[in-house]
Amino acid sequence: MEASLVDSMSAITPGLVCAHHHLYSALARGMPAPPRTPGGFAEVLELIWWRLDRALDLDTIEWSAKLGALEALECGCTAIIDHHESPNAIEGSLDVIADACAEVGVRVSCCYGVTDRHGAEGARRGLAENERFLRSARKGMVGVHAAFTCTDETLEAAASLAVDFGVGVHVHVAEGALDAAAAERLMALTSPDWLLVHGVHLPDDHGLLGTVVHNPRSNMNNAVGYANPSRFANPIALGTDGIGADMLEEFRVAYARHRECDVTASAETAWSWLIQGWELFPEARTDVVRWSYQPMDPWRLAYTPAVRATDVVVDGVEVLTGGVATRVDPVEVRAKAAEAAARLFKKLEDV
């Protein structure tokens, strides 16, 4: 039972975990096109995602988190490990995200992605937000954007802060070729509680400690390559990198992508990556999700789309009944999020 925590003949499982999310991206759907078509991963970051995070304020952060948490709940995902960046609205941003998720009834672990992209003062403020949030005793990690956007001093400061609070560092690692040197720069810093997100361009024997978080849909979307996570000795978990929190869909794509490269690939392997999330966010083990489909067997789920949660209990509280959230009004959340998205898109025109 421990291998899956799932009775294969049942329609009930613990809550699923998204091991890497960007809740702030929930409002990105329909955002204005970039000023020109990105010519590679570096320009995808510069022209799309780094423009988006600069346009965020606390109001849009709140509604993106509420919408993202609502959609996660409807997909049976009760725990999110979030990685946030909003360089023009840093202070208090993690509280806004945590409060929004709590209102919906979804568990969240927060961090702020420290970076030197906005100068030394921007990095200092990011570190300060991580420290402030962790000092408040809410669940979190220390966030780092990626090695290639940080000085060695900033990386060392983030690692030291994580040690001080007894948590790991949540960092993008070797997602694109421009960050291929990440393993060398992080070698002396990592520990088993780190989250190493993507790892596409890591060597097989990279030597970094921590869990590698595989995000197959995002890697395909950004055309950065296939991580082939089965080659690593590290534990492997699944995240979405901001493309919602439908973890069954992420599992299906992870399996299909693995099988494309290895015809002997098993659905159980991709399923083991999905349930590794319970090791990272063990509170989700106690949550209860009833699904619209049974049995919840990896081989059937690998080929069965549109499986949804019908009822969800988080920490003893029923937060989804008959597919409808109980603690918030889904219609209102989506309407308010749409209004916030319109404001965000208008700001993007000036970024």
XYZ file of C-alpha atoms in Angstrom, residues 73 101-106 314 317-320 324-329:
18
model
C -8.652 21.584 -6.117
C -4.732 29.245 -1.080
C -5.958 28.883 2.509
C -9.200 30.605 1.583
C -9.814 28.054 -1.176
C -8.732 25.163 1.046
C -5.515 24.123 -0.698
C -8.406 18.635 3.274
C -12.731 19.782 6.028
C -14.806 19.056 2.917
C -13.564 21.650 0.432
C -15.057 20.172 -2.756
C -17.866 22.325 -6.619
C -15.664 24.197 -4.145
C -17.334 24.802 -0.792
C -15.220 27.574 0.735
C -15.262 30.013 -2.171
C -17.707 30.807 -4.955
